[in-house]
CSV table of C-alpha atoms in Angstrom, one decimal:
chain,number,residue,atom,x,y,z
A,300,UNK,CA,-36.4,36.1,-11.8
A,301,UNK,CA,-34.6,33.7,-9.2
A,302,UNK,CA,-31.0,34.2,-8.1
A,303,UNK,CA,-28.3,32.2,-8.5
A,304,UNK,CA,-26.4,31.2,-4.2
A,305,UNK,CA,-23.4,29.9,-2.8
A,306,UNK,CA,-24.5,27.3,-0.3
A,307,UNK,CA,-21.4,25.7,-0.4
A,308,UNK,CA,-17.9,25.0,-1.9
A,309,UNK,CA,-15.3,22.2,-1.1
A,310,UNK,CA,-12.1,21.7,-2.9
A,311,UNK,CA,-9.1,18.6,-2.3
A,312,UNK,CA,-5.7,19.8,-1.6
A,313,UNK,CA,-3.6,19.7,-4.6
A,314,UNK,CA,-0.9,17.1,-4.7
A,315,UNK,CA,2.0,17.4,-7.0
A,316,UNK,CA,1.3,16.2,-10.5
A,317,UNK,CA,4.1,13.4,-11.2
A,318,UNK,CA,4.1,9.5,-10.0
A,319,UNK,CA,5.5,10.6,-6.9
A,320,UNK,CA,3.0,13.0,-5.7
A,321,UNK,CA,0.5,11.7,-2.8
A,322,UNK,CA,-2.5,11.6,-5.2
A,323,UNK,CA,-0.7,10.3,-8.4
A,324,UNK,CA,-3.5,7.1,-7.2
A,325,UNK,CA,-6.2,8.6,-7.1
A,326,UNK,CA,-7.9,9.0,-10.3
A,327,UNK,CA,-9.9,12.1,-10.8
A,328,UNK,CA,-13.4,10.8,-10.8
A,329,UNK,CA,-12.4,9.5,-7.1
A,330,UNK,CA,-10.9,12.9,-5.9
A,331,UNK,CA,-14.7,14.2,-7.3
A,332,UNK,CA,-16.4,11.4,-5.8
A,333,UNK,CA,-15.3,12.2,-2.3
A,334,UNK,CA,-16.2,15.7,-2.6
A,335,UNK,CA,-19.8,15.1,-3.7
A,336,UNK,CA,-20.4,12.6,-0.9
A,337,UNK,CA,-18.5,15.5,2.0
A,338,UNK,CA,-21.0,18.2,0.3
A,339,UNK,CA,-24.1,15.6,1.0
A,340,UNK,CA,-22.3,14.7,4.3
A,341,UNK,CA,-21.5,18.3,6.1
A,342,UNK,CA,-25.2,19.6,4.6
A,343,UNK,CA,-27.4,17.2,5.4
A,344,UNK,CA,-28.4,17.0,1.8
A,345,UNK,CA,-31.1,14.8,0.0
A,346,UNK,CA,-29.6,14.4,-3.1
A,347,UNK,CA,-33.1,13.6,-4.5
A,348,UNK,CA,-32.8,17.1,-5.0
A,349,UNK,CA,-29.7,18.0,-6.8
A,350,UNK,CA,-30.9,17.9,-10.6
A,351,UNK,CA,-27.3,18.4,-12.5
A,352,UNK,CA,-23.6,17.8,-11.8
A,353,UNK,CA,-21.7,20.3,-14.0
A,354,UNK,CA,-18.0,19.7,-14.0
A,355,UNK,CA,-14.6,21.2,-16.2
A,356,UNK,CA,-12.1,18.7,-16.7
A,357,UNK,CA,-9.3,20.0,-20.2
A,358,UNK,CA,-8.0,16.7,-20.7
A,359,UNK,CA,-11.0,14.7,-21.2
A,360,UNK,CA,-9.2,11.5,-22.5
A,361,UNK,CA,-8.5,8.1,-21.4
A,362,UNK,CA,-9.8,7.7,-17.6
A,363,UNK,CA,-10.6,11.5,-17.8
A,364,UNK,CA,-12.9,11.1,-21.1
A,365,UNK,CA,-16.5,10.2,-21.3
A,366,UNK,CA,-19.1,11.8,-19.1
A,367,UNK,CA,-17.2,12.0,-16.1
A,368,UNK,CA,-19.4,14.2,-14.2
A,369,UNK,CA,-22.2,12.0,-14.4
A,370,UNK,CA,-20.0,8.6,-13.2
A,371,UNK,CA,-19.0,10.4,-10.5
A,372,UNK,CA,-22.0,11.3,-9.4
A,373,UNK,CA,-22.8,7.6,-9.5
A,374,UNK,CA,-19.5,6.5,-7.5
A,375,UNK,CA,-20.6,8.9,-5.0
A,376,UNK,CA,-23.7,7.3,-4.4
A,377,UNK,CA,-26.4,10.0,-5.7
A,378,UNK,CA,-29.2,9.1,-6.9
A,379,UNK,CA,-29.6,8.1,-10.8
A,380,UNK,CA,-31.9,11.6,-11.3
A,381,UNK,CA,-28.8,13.6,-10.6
A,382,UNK,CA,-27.6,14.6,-14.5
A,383,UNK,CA,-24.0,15.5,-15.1
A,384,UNK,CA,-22.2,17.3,-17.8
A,385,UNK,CA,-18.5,17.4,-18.1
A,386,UNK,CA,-17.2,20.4,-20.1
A,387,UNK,CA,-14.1,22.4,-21.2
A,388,UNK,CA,-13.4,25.6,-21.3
A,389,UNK,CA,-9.7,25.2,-20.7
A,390,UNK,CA,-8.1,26.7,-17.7
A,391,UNK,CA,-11.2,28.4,-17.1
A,392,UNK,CA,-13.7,25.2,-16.8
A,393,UNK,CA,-14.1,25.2,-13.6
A,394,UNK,CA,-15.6,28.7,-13.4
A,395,UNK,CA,-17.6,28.2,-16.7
A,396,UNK,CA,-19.2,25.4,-14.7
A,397,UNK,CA,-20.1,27.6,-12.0
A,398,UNK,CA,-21.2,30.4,-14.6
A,399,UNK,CA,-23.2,27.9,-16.3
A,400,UNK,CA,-24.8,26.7,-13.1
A,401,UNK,CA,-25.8,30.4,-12.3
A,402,UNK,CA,-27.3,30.7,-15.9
A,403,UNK,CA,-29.6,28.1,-15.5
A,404,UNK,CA,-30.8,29.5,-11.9
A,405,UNK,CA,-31.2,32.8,-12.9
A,406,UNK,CA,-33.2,31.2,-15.9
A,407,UNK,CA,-35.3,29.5,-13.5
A,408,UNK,CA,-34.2,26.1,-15.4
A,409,UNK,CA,-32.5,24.7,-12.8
A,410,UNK,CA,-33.1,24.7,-8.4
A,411,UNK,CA,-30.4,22.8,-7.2
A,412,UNK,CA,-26.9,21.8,-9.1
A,413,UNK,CA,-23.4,21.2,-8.2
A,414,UNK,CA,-20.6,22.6,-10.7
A,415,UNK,CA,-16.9,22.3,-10.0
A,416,UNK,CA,-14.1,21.0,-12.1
A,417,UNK,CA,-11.3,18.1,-12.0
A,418,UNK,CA,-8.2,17.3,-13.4
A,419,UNK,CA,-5.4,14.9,-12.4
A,420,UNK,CA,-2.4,15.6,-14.5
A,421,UNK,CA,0.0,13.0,-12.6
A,422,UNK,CA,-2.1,10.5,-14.7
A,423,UNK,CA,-3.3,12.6,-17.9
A,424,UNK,CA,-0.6,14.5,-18.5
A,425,UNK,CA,-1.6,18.2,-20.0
A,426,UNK,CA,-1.7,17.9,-23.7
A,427,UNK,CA,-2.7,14.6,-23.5
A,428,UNK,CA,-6.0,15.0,-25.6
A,429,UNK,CA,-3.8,16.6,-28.7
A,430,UNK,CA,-6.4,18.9,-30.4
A,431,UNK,CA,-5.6,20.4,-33.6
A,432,UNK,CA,-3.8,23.6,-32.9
A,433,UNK,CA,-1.0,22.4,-30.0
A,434,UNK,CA,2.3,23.2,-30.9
A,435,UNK,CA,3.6,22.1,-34.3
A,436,UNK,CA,0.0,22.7,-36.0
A,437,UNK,CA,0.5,24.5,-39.1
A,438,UNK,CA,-2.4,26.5,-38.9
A,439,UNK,CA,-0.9,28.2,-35.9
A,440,UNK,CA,0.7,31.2,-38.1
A,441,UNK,CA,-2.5,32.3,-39.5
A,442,UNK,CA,-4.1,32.0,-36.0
A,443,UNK,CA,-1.8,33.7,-33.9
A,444,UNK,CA,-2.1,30.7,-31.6
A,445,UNK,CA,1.0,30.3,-29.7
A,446,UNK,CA,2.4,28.4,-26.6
A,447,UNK,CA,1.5,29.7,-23.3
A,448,UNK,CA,4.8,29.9,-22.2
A,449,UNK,CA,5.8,32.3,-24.8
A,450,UNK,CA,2.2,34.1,-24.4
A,451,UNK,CA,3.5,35.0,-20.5
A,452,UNK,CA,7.1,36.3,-22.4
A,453,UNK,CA,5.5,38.2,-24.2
A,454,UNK,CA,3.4,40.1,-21.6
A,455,UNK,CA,6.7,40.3,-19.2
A,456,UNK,CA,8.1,41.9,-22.4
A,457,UNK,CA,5.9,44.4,-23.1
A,458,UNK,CA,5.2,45.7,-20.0
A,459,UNK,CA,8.9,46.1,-19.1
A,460,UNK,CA,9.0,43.6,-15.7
A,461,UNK,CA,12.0,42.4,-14.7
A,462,UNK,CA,12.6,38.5,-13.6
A,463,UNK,CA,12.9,40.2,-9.8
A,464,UNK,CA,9.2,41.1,-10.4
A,465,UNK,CA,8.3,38.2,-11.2
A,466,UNK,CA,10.3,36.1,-8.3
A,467,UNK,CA,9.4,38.8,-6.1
A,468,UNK,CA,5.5,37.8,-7.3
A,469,UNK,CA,6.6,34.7,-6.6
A,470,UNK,CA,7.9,34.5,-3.3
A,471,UNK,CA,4.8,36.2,-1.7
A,472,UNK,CA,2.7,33.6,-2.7
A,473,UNK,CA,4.4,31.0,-1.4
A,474,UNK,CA,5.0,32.7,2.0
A,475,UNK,CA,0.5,34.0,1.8
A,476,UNK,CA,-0.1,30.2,1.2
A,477,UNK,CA,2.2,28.6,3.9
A,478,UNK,CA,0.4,31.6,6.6
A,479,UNK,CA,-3.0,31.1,5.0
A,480,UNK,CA,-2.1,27.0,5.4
A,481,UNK,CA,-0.8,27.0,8.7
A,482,UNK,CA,-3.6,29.6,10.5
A,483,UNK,CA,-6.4,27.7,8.9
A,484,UNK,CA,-7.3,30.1,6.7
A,485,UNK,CA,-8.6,27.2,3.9
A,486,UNK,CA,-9.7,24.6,6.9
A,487,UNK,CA,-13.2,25.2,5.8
A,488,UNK,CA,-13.5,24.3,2.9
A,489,UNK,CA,-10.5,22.0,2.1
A,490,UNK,CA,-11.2,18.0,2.4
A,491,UNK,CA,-8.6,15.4,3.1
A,492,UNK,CA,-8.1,12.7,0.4
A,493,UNK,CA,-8.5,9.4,1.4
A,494,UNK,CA,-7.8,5.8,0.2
A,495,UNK,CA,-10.4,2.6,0.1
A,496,UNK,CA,-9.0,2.0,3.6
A,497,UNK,CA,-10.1,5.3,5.3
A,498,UNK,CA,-7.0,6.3,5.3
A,499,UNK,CA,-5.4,10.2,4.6
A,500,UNK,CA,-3.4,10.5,1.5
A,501,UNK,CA,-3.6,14.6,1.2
A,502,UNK,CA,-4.7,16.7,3.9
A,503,UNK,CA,-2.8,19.8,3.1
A,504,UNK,CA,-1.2,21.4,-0.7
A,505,UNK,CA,1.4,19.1,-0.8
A,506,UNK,CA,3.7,22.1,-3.3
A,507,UNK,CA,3.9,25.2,-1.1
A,508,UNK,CA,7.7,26.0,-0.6
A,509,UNK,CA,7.6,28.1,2.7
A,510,UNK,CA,11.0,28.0,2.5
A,511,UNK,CA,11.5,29.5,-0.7
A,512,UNK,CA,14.0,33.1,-0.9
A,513,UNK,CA,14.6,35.5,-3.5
A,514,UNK,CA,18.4,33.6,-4.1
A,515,UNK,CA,17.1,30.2,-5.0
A,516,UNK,CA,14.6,31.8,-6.7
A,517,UNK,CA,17.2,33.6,-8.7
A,518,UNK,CA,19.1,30.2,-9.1
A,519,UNK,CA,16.2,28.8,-11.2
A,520,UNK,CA,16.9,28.3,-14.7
A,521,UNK,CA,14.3,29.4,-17.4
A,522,UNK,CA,12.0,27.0,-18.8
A,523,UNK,CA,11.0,28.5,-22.5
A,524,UNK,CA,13.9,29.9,-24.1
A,525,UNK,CA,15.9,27.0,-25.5
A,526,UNK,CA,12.6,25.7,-26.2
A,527,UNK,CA,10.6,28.5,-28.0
A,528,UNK,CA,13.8,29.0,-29.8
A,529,UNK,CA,13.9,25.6,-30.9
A,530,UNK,CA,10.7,25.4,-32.4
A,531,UNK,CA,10.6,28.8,-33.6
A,532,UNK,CA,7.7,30.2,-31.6
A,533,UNK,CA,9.8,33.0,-30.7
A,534,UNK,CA,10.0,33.9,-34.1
A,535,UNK,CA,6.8,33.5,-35.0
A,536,UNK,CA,5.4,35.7,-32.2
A,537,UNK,CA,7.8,38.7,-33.4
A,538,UNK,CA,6.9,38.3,-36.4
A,539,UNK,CA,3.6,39.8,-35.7
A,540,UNK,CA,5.0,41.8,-33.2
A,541,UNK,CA,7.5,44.6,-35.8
A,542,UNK,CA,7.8,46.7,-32.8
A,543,UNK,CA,9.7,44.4,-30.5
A,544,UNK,CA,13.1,43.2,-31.3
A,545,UNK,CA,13.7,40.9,-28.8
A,546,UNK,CA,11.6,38.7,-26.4
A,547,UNK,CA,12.8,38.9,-22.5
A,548,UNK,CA,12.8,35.6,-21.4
A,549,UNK,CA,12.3,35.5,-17.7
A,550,UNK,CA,9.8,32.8,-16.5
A,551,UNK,CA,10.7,29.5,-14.7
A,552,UNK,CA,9.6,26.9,-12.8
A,553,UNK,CA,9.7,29.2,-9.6
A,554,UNK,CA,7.4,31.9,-10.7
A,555,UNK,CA,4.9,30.1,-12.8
A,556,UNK,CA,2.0,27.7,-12.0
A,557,UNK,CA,2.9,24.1,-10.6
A,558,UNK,CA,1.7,20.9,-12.1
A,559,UNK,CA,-0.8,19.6,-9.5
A,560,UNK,CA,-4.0,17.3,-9.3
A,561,UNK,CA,-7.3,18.5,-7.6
A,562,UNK,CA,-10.6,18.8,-7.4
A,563,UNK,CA,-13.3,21.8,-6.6
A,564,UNK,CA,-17.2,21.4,-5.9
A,565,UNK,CA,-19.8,24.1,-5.7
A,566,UNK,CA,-23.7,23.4,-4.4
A,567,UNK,CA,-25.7,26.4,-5.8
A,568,UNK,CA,-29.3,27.2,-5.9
A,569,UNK,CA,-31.9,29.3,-5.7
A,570,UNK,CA,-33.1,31.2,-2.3
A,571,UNK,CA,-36.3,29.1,-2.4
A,572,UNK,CA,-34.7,25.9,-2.7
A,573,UNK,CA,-32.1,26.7,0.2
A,574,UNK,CA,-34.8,27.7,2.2
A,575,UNK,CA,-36.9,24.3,1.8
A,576,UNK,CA,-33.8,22.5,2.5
A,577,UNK,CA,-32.6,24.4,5.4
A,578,UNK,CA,-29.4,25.2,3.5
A,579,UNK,CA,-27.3,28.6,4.4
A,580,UNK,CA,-26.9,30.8,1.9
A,581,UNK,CA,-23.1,32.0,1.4
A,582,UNK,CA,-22.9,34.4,-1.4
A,583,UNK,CA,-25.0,35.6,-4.7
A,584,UNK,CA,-23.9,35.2,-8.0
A,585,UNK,CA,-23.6,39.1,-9.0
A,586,UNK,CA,-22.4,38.8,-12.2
A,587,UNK,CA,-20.3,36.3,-14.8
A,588,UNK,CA,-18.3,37.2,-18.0
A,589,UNK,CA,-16.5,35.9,-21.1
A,590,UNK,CA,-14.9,37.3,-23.7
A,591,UNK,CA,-12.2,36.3,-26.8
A,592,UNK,CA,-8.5,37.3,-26.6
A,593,UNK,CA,-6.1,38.2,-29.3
A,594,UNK,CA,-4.0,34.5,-28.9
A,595,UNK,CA,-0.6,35.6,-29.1
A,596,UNK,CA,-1.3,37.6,-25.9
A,597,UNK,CA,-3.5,35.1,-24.8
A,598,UNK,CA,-3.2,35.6,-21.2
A,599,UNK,CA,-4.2,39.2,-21.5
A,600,UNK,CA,-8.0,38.2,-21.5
A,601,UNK,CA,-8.9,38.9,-17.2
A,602,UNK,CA,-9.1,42.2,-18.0
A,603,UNK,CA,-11.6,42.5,-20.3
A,604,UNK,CA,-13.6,39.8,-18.7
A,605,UNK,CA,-13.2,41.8,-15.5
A,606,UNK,CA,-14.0,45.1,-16.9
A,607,UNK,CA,-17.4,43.1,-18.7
A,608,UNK,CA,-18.2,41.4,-15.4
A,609,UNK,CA,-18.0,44.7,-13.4
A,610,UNK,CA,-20.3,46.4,-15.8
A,611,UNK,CA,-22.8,43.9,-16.0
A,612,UNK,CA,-22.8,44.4,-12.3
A,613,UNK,CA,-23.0,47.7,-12.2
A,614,UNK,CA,-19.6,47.8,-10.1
A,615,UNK,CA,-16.5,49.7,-10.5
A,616,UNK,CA,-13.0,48.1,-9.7
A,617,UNK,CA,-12.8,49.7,-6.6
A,618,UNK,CA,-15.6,48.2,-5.3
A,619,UNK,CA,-14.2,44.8,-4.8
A,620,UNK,CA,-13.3,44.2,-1.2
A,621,UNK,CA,-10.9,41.2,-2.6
A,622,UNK,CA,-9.5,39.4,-6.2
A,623,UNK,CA,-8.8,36.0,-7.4
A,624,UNK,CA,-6.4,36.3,-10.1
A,625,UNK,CA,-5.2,32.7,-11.5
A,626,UNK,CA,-1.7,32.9,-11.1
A,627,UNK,CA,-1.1,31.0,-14.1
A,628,UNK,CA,2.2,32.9,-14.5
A,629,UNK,CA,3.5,35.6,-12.4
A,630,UNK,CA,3.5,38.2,-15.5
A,631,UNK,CA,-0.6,37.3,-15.7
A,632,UNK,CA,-0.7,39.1,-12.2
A,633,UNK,CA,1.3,41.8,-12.4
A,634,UNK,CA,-0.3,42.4,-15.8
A,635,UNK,CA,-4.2,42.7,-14.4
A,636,UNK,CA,-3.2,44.1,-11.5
A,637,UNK,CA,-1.4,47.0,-13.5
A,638,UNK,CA,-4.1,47.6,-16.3
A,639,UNK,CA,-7.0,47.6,-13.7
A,640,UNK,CA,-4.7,50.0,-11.5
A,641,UNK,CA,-5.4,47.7,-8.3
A,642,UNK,CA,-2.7,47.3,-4.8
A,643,UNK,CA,-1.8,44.0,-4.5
A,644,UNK,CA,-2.8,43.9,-1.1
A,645,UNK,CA,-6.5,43.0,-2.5
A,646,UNK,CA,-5.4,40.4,-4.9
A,647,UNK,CA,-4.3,36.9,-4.4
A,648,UNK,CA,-4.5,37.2,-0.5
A,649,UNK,CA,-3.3,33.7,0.6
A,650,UNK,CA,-1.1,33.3,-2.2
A,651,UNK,CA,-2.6,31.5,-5.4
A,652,UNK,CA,-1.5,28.4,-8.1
A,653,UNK,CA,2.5,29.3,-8.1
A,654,UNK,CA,2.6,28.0,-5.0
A,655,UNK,CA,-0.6,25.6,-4.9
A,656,UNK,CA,-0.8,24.5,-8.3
A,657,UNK,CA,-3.2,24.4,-11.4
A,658,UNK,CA,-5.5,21.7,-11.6
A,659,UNK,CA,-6.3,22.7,-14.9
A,660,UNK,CA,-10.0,22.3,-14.8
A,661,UNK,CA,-10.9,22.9,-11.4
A,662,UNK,CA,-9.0,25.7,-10.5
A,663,UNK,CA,-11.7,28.1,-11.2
A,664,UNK,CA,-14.4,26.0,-8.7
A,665,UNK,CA,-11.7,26.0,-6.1
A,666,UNK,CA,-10.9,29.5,-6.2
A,667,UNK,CA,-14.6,30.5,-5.9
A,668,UNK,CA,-14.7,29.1,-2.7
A,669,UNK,CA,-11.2,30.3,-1.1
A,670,UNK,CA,-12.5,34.1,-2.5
A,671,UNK,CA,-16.1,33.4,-0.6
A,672,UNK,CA,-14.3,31.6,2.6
A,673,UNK,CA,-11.8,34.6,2.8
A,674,UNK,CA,-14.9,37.2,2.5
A,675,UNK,CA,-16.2,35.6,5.1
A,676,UNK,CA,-13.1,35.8,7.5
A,677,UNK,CA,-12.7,39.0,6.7
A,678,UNK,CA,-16.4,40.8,7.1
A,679,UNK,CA,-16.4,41.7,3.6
A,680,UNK,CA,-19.2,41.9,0.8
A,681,UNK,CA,-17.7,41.6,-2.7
A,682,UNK,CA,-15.0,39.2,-4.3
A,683,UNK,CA,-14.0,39.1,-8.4
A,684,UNK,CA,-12.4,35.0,-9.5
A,685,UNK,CA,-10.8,36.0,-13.0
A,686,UNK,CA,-8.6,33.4,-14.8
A,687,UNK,CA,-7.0,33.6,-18.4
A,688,UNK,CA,-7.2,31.0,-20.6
A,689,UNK,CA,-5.7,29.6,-23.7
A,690,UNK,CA,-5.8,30.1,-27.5
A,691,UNK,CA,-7.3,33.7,-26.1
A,692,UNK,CA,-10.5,33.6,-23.8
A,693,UNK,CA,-10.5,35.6,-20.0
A,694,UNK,CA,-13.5,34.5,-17.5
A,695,UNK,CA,-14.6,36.6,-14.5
A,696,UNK,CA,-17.3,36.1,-11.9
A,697,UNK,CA,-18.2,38.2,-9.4
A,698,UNK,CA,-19.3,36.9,-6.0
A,699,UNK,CA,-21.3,39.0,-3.5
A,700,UNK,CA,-21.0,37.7,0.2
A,701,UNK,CA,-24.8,37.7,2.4
């Protein structure tokens, strides 16, 4: 059977998702476009060779709809023998991409592919595509399928954190992300964004707040409540919840993922093909995993995934030198990192998306490689990338470094 390498992995900073953020011009298949021609650049790749392009993108409507991973391997200037396939797996696309990849190399179907993930939600805003259960879907009672705002109360809720835990959470990723940032922790794989002219638009993350403290964090006013009050998702959830009186409402702007757009990009392949090619191999694909979540907790789903991945790879939690936990919400950290019984000094290093953002479906390519470039920093072997995802999925990869 052939194995599934890292031979490389290049992501775009991630500019702020309104009309005002630097790459609010830049529409996703260009941010991918630059990173497929920087991954053929820096490698000295013929592109002859690549056979696929797999690529998450959630909102797949208007100029994010049709095959985008094929056109943008055709405004990169690949070859028209390079396939592409755009998919969604919601927040976790990106990494299903990469997942996928690895199925078909272990399969021997595939030699040489590309998977990463896109999303630019300054122009397609989230929700955008409108599928059948989004809030105000009457099928959501009988499906448990709730907003994942109230999903992250309901995990701070149960679990007993306070909104300091969360802030707290918070704060540290900001203050990882502006050390990683300014030590050049994510120099190598990060690629500035440029315009027609040549000229940089994005070099760094354009949302880390280095001057963020635990009083203006405090200041911030909660996002959900009026909301999921409103509408009645609160209701609903406890509903199906008879042991819990009350939901804790504690999330904000402050300690839960920022609106961002980005781009990640992944060249895997098998060790035959990167020896032929002259292409270093970074890091084995040990092991991948999904698995179905109950959706009213629908941010519960890394741990299961996790525990799946670890088994397949005959690992125990312990034995990962370091974790990337999406930090879709402060709670969805605290949570994981609770249940698996791990320090948080081996999760979420250089902070994570509260202070960098969530490009929906690329975060899960991008994370891959600032897991495999911090392995690499730090002379260690093994590395987990678990996300959760919505209406009640978790995904989990684990990475082992050469």
């Amino acid at each position: 059977m052939s194995e599934a390498w890292i031979l490389d992995a290049v992501r775009t900073p991630r500019g702020k998702g309104k009309d005002t953020g630097a790459l609010a011009a830049v529409p996703a298949w260009q941010l991918g476009a630059q990173l497929l021609q920087e991954l053929a650049t820096r490698n000295q790749l013929d592109t002859t060779q690549v056979e696929d392009v797999l690529l998450g993108c959630v909102s797949q409507v208007g100029e994010q709809g049709a095959d985008l991973a094929k056109l943008i391997s055709l405004e990169a200037g690949w070859p028209h023998t390079v396939a592409g396939v755009t998919l969604n797996r919601f927040c976790g696309s990106g990494l299903e991409a990469v997942n996928l990849a690895a199925a078909n190399l272990y399969a021997g179907m595939a030699n040489l592919v590309v998977a990463g993930g896109i999303e630019s939600m300054s122009r397609v805003p989230m929700g955008a595509d409108q599928g059948p259960f989004y809030p105000g879907s009457p099928h959501q009672p009988q499906t448990r399928f709730i907003p994942q705002g109230v999903s992250a109360e309901l995990i701070a809720t149960l679990n007993g954190f306070s909104r300091s835990d969360l802030d707290t959470f918070a704060l540290r990723s900001h203050h990882l992300a502006h050390q990683a940032t300014i030590r050049g922790y994510f120099a190598p794989g990060l690629v500035p964004v440029t315009n027609a002219r040549g000229e940089v638009l994005l070099a760094q993350d354009e949302c880390i707040r280095p001057e963020a403290t635990a009083e203006k964090m405090a200041a911030l006013s909660l996002v959900f409540k009026d909301w999921a009050e409103k509408k009645g998702y609160d209701r609903m959830a406890l509903a199906q919840l008879p042991g819990v009186p009350a939901i804790h409402y504690l999330h904000t702007a402050g300690n839960s993922s920022a609106i961002v757009d980005g781009a990640g990009a992944v060249l895997m392949g098998t060790a035959e093909t990167a020896r032929a090619l002259g292409l270093r191999k970074r890091a084995r694909i040990r092991s991948w995993a999904v698995v179905g979540s109950d959706p009213l907790l629908m941010l519960t789903g890394t741990v299961p995934a996790t525990r799946k991945a670890l088994q397949l790879a005959g690992l125990e939690p312990q034995d990962i030198d370091l974790y990337e936990v999406n930090e879709a919400f402060a709670s969805v950290v605290l949570y994981f990192a609770q249940e698996m019984k791990l320090p948080l000094d081996k999760v979420n290093v250089n902070g994570g998306a509260i202070a960098m953002g969530h490009p929906l479906g690329a975060t899960g390519s991008m994370l891959i490689g600032t897991l495999l470039d911090e392995l690499e920093r730090r002379q260690l072997q093994l590395g987990l990338v678990t996300m959760c995802i919505g209406a009640g999925m978790g995904i989990a990869t684990v990475l082992e470094r050469v």
